[in-house]
């Protein structure tokens, strides 16, 4: 068993913004990018993921709130640079 086959580099970049619309309403958005590079494993493909999200929260009281959120994520094995070519 070659343990180096499971090693990989993973790079994550994420950003989120939150804005209080009023005393009770808060709106937030997020974006993220992830890249996974399998260093020495030729049987595994590299991948990259892009995510976007939007959320709203309503404060019911000092300790309680309700909200909803939506998130979109796209993971691609073809778009990532890969030693295999990902054909």
Backbone as JSON Lines, residues from 0, in Angstrom:
{"i":0,"aa":"X","n":[0.85,-1.18,0.0],"ca":[0.0,0.0,0.0],"c":[0.89,1.24,0.0]}
{"i":1,"aa":"X","n":[0.63,2.11,-0.95],"ca":[1.38,3.37,-1.06],"c":[0.53,4.49,-0.43]}
{"i":2,"aa":"X","n":[0.89,4.94,0.76],"ca":[0.11,5.95,1.46],"c":[0.11,7.3,0.75]}
{"i":3,"aa":"X","n":[1.08,7.57,-0.09],"ca":[1.12,8.85,-0.8],"c":[0.01,8.96,-1.83]}
{"i":4,"aa":"X","n":[-0.65,7.85,-2.18],"ca":[-1.74,7.89,-3.15],"c":[-2.95,8.69,-2.64]}
{"i":5,"aa":"X","n":[-3.09,8.81,-1.32],"ca":[-4.24,9.51,-0.76],"c":[-3.94,10.97,-0.42]}
{"i":6,"aa":"X","n":[-2.78,11.47,-0.68],"ca":[-2.44,12.85,-0.37],"c":[-2.99,13.79,-1.43]}
{"i":7,"aa":"X","n":[-3.44,14.93,-0.97],"ca":[-3.96,15.92,-1.9],"c":[-3.8,17.3,-1.3]}
{"i":8,"aa":"X","n":[-3.79,18.3,-2.18],"ca":[-3.81,19.7,-1.77],"c":[-5.23,20.21,-1.94]}
{"i":9,"aa":"X","n":[-5.69,20.98,-0.97],"ca":[-7.03,21.55,-1.04],"c":[-6.93,23.03,-0.72]}
{"i":10,"aa":"X","n":[-7.42,23.86,-1.62],"ca":[-7.43,25.31,-1.43],"c":[-8.87,25.79,-1.37]}
{"i":11,"aa":"X","n":[-9.2,26.53,-0.32],"ca":[-10.53,27.08,-0.14],"c":[-10.45,28.6,0.01]}
{"i":12,"aa":"X","n":[-11.34,29.28,-0.69],"ca":[-11.48,30.72,-0.54],"c":[-12.97,30.98,-0.36]}
{"i":13,"aa":"X","n":[-13.31,31.74,0.67],"ca":[-14.73,32.02,0.93],"c":[-14.89,33.46,1.39]}
{"i":14,"aa":"X","n":[-16.06,34.0,1.09],"ca":[-16.38,35.36,1.47],"c":[-17.86,35.41,1.84]}
{"i":15,"aa":"X","n":[-18.18,36.14,2.88],"ca":[-19.59,36.34,3.23],"c":[-19.81,37.78,3.66]}
{"i":16,"aa":"X","n":[-20.96,38.29,3.35],"ca":[-21.36,39.65,3.72],"c":[-22.71,39.59,4.42]}
{"i":17,"aa":"X","n":[-22.86,40.4,5.44],"ca":[-24.13,40.45,6.16],"c":[-24.52,41.92,6.32]}
{"i":18,"aa":"X","n":[-25.79,42.2,6.07],"ca":[-26.27,43.58,6.15],"c":[-27.59,43.6,6.92]}
{"i":19,"aa":"X","n":[-27.68,44.46,7.92],"ca":[-28.93,44.65,8.66],"c":[-29.82,45.61,7.88]}
{"i":20,"aa":"X","n":[-30.93,45.1,7.38],"ca":[-31.87,45.94,6.63],"c":[-32.68,46.8,7.58]}
{"i":21,"aa":"X","n":[-33.0,46.25,8.73],"ca":[-33.73,46.98,9.77],"c":[-33.35,46.34,11.1]}
{"i":22,"aa":"X","n":[-34.07,46.75,12.13],"ca":[-33.78,46.19,13.45],"c":[-34.07,44.69,13.5]}
{"i":23,"aa":"X","n":[-34.98,44.22,12.68],"ca":[-35.39,42.81,12.72],"c":[-34.91,42.0,11.51]}
{"i":24,"aa":"X","n":[-34.68,42.62,10.39],"ca":[-34.31,41.89,9.17],"c":[-32.81,41.97,8.89]}
{"i":25,"aa":"X","n":[-32.22,40.81,8.55],"ca":[-30.82,40.74,8.16],"c":[-30.73,39.96,6.86]}
{"i":26,"aa":"X","n":[-29.96,40.47,5.92],"ca":[-29.74,39.82,4.64],"c":[-28.26,39.46,4.54]}
{"i":27,"aa":"X","n":[-27.96,38.27,4.06],"ca":[-26.55,37.88,3.93],"c":[-26.34,37.13,2.62]}
{"i":28,"aa":"X","n":[-25.12,37.23,2.12],"ca":[-24.72,36.55,0.9],"c":[-23.35,35.93,1.07]}
{"i":29,"aa":"X","n":[-23.08,34.9,0.3],"ca":[-21.78,34.24,0.41],"c":[-21.34,33.71,-0.95]}
{"i":30,"aa":"X","n":[-20.04,33.56,-1.08],"ca":[-19.44,32.98,-2.29],"c":[-18.2,32.2,-1.84]}
{"i":31,"aa":"X","n":[-17.95,31.09,-2.52],"ca":[-16.79,30.27,-2.15],"c":[-16.26,29.55,-3.38]}
{"i":32,"aa":"X","n":[-14.97,29.24,-3.33],"ca":[-14.31,28.47,-4.39],"c":[-13.4,27.45,-3.72]}
{"i":33,"aa":"X","n":[-13.44,26.22,-4.2],"ca":[-12.6,25.16,-3.66],"c":[-11.92,24.42,-4.81]}
{"i":34,"aa":"X","n":[-10.63,24.14,-4.63],"ca":[-9.88,23.38,-5.62],"c":[-9.17,22.24,-4.91]}
{"i":35,"aa":"X","n":[-9.35,21.02,-5.42],"ca":[-8.71,19.83,-4.86],"c":[-7.77,19.26,-5.9]}
{"i":36,"aa":"X","n":[-6.51,19.09,-5.52],"ca":[-5.48,18.57,-6.42],"c":[-4.87,17.32,-5.79]}
{"i":37,"aa":"X","n":[-5.15,16.16,-6.39],"ca":[-4.55,14.92,-5.93],"c":[-3.13,14.86,-6.46]}
{"i":38,"aa":"X","n":[-2.17,14.92,-5.55],"ca":[-0.77,15.09,-5.92],"c":[-0.21,13.93,-6.72]}
{"i":39,"aa":"X","n":[-0.31,12.72,-6.19],"ca":[0.38,11.6,-6.8],"c":[-0.56,10.48,-7.22]}
{"i":40,"aa":"X","n":[-1.85,10.66,-7.09],"ca":[-2.79,9.6,-7.41],"c":[-3.32,9.79,-8.82]}
{"i":41,"aa":"X","n":[-2.85,8.98,-9.73],"ca":[-3.26,9.12,-11.13],"c":[-4.63,8.51,-11.39]}
{"i":42,"aa":"X","n":[-5.2,7.81,-10.41],"ca":[-6.52,7.2,-10.56],"c":[-7.64,8.12,-10.09]}
{"i":43,"aa":"X","n":[-7.3,9.29,-9.57],"ca":[-8.32,10.22,-9.07],"c":[-8.21,11.53,-9.83]}
{"i":44,"aa":"X","n":[-9.34,12.11,-10.14],"ca":[-9.37,13.38,-10.87],"c":[-9.4,14.56,-9.91]}
{"i":45,"aa":"X","n":[-8.76,15.63,-10.29],"ca":[-8.83,16.88,-9.55],"c":[-10.24,17.44,-9.71]}
{"i":46,"aa":"X","n":[-10.62,18.35,-8.82],"ca":[-11.95,18.95,-8.93],"c":[-11.91,20.4,-8.45]}
{"i":47,"aa":"X","n":[-12.88,21.17,-8.91],"ca":[-13.08,22.51,-8.37],"c":[-14.57,22.72,-8.17]}
{"i":48,"aa":"X","n":[-14.9,23.47,-7.13],"ca":[-16.28,23.73,-6.76],"c":[-16.46,25.23,-6.56]}
{"i":49,"aa":"X","n":[-17.58,25.74,-7.08],"ca":[-17.96,27.14,-6.92],"c":[-19.33,27.16,-6.24]}
{"i":50,"aa":"X","n":[-19.48,27.98,-5.19],"ca":[-20.74,28.06,-4.45],"c":[-21.17,29.52,-4.28]}
{"i":51,"aa":"X","n":[-22.49,29.73,-4.32],"ca":[-23.1,31.03,-4.06],"c":[-24.29,30.82,-3.13]}
{"i":52,"aa":"X","n":[-24.52,31.74,-2.21],"ca":[-25.64,31.59,-1.3],"c":[-26.25,32.93,-0.94]}
{"i":53,"aa":"X","n":[-27.52,32.89,-0.56],"ca":[-28.26,34.07,-0.14],"c":[-29.18,33.65,1.01]}
{"i":54,"aa":"X","n":[-29.24,34.47,2.05],"ca":[-30.07,34.13,3.21],"c":[-30.72,35.39,3.77]}
{"i":55,"aa":"X","n":[-31.88,35.2,4.39],"ca":[-32.58,36.28,5.08],"c":[-33.0,35.76,6.45]}
{"i":56,"aa":"X","n":[-32.92,36.63,7.44],"ca":[-33.26,36.25,8.81],"c":[-34.13,37.33,9.43]}
{"i":57,"aa":"X","n":[-35.17,36.89,10.14],"ca":[-36.07,37.8,10.83],"c":[-35.97,37.54,12.33]}
{"i":58,"aa":"X","n":[-35.68,38.57,13.09],"ca":[-35.52,38.43,14.54],"c":[-36.88,38.52,15.22]}
{"i":59,"aa":"X","n":[-37.29,37.43,15.88],"ca":[-38.55,37.41,16.62],"c":[-38.4,38.06,17.99]}
{"i":60,"aa":"X","n":[-37.28,37.77,18.62],"ca":[-36.97,38.34,19.93],"c":[-35.45,38.38,20.07]}
{"i":61,"aa":"X","n":[-34.97,38.76,21.22],"ca":[-33.53,38.85,21.42],"c":[-32.84,37.5,21.27]}
{"i":62,"aa":"X","n":[-33.54,36.42,21.56],"ca":[-32.94,35.08,21.51],"c":[-33.47,34.19,20.4]}
{"i":63,"aa":"X","n":[-34.45,34.64,19.66],"ca":[-35.05,33.79,18.62],"c":[-35.11,34.51,17.29]}
{"i":64,"aa":"X","n":[-34.84,33.75,16.23],"ca":[-35.04,34.28,14.88],"c":[-35.43,33.13,13.95]}
{"i":65,"aa":"X","n":[-36.0,33.49,12.83],"ca":[-36.35,32.54,11.79],"c":[-35.73,33.05,10.5]}
{"i":66,"aa":"X","n":[-35.51,32.14,9.58],"ca":[-34.91,32.57,8.32],"c":[-35.01,31.52,7.25]}
{"i":67,"aa":"X","n":[-34.54,31.89,6.1],"ca":[-34.47,30.95,4.98],"c":[-33.19,31.24,4.2]}
{"i":68,"aa":"X","n":[-32.74,30.22,3.51],"ca":[-31.5,30.36,2.75],"c":[-31.58,29.51,1.5]}
{"i":69,"aa":"X","n":[-30.84,29.93,0.5],"ca":[-30.72,29.18,-0.74],"c":[-29.23,29.16,-1.11]}
{"i":70,"aa":"X","n":[-28.78,28.02,-1.62],"ca":[-27.37,27.87,-1.97],"c":[-27.26,27.11,-3.29]}
{"i":71,"aa":"X","n":[-26.37,27.57,-4.14],"ca":[-26.08,26.9,-5.41],"c":[-24.61,26.47,-5.38]}
{"i":72,"aa":"X","n":[-24.37,25.22,-5.75],"ca":[-22.99,24.71,-5.8],"c":[-22.8,23.96,-7.12]}
{"i":73,"aa":"X","n":[-21.67,24.2,-7.75],"ca":[-21.33,23.53,-9.01],"c":[-19.95,22.91,-8.85]}
{"i":74,"aa":"X","n":[-19.91,21.58,-8.88],"ca":[-18.63,20.88,-8.79],"c":[-18.28,20.34,-10.16]}
{"i":75,"aa":"X","n":[-17.07,20.64,-10.6],"ca":[-16.64,20.25,-11.93],"c":[-15.33,19.48,-11.86]}
{"i":76,"aa":"X","n":[-15.33,18.35,-12.5],"ca":[-14.1,17.59,-12.64],"c":[-13.43,17.9,-13.97]}
{"i":77,"aa":"X","n":[-14.21,18.35,-14.95],"ca":[-13.67,18.66,-16.27],"c":[-12.95,20.0,-16.3]}
{"i":78,"aa":"X","n":[-13.43,20.97,-15.54],"ca":[-12.86,22.32,-15.58],"c":[-11.54,22.4,-14.81]}
{"i":79,"aa":"X","n":[-11.31,21.48,-13.92],"ca":[-10.09,21.52,-13.13],"c":[-8.92,21.04,-13.95]}
{"i":80,"aa":"X","n":[-7.78,21.7,-13.84],"ca":[-6.59,21.19,-14.52],"c":[-6.21,19.85,-13.93]}
{"i":81,"aa":"X","n":[-6.06,18.84,-14.75],"ca":[-5.81,17.5,-14.25],"c":[-4.73,16.84,-15.09]}
{"i":82,"aa":"X","n":[-3.92,16.05,-14.42],"ca":[-2.88,15.31,-15.14],"c":[-3.49,14.25,-16.06]}
{"i":83,"aa":"X","n":[-4.71,13.83,-15.76],"ca":[-5.37,12.82,-16.58],"c":[-6.04,13.41,-17.81]}
{"i":84,"aa":"X","n":[-6.21,14.69,-17.82],"ca":[-6.89,15.34,-18.93],"c":[-8.4,15.39,-18.73]}
{"i":85,"aa":"X","n":[-8.94,14.59,-17.81],"ca":[-10.37,14.58,-17.48],"c":[-11.24,14.52,-18.71]}
{"i":86,"aa":"X","n":[-10.93,13.59,-19.61],"ca":[-11.73,13.45,-20.83],"c":[-12.95,12.62,-20.59]}
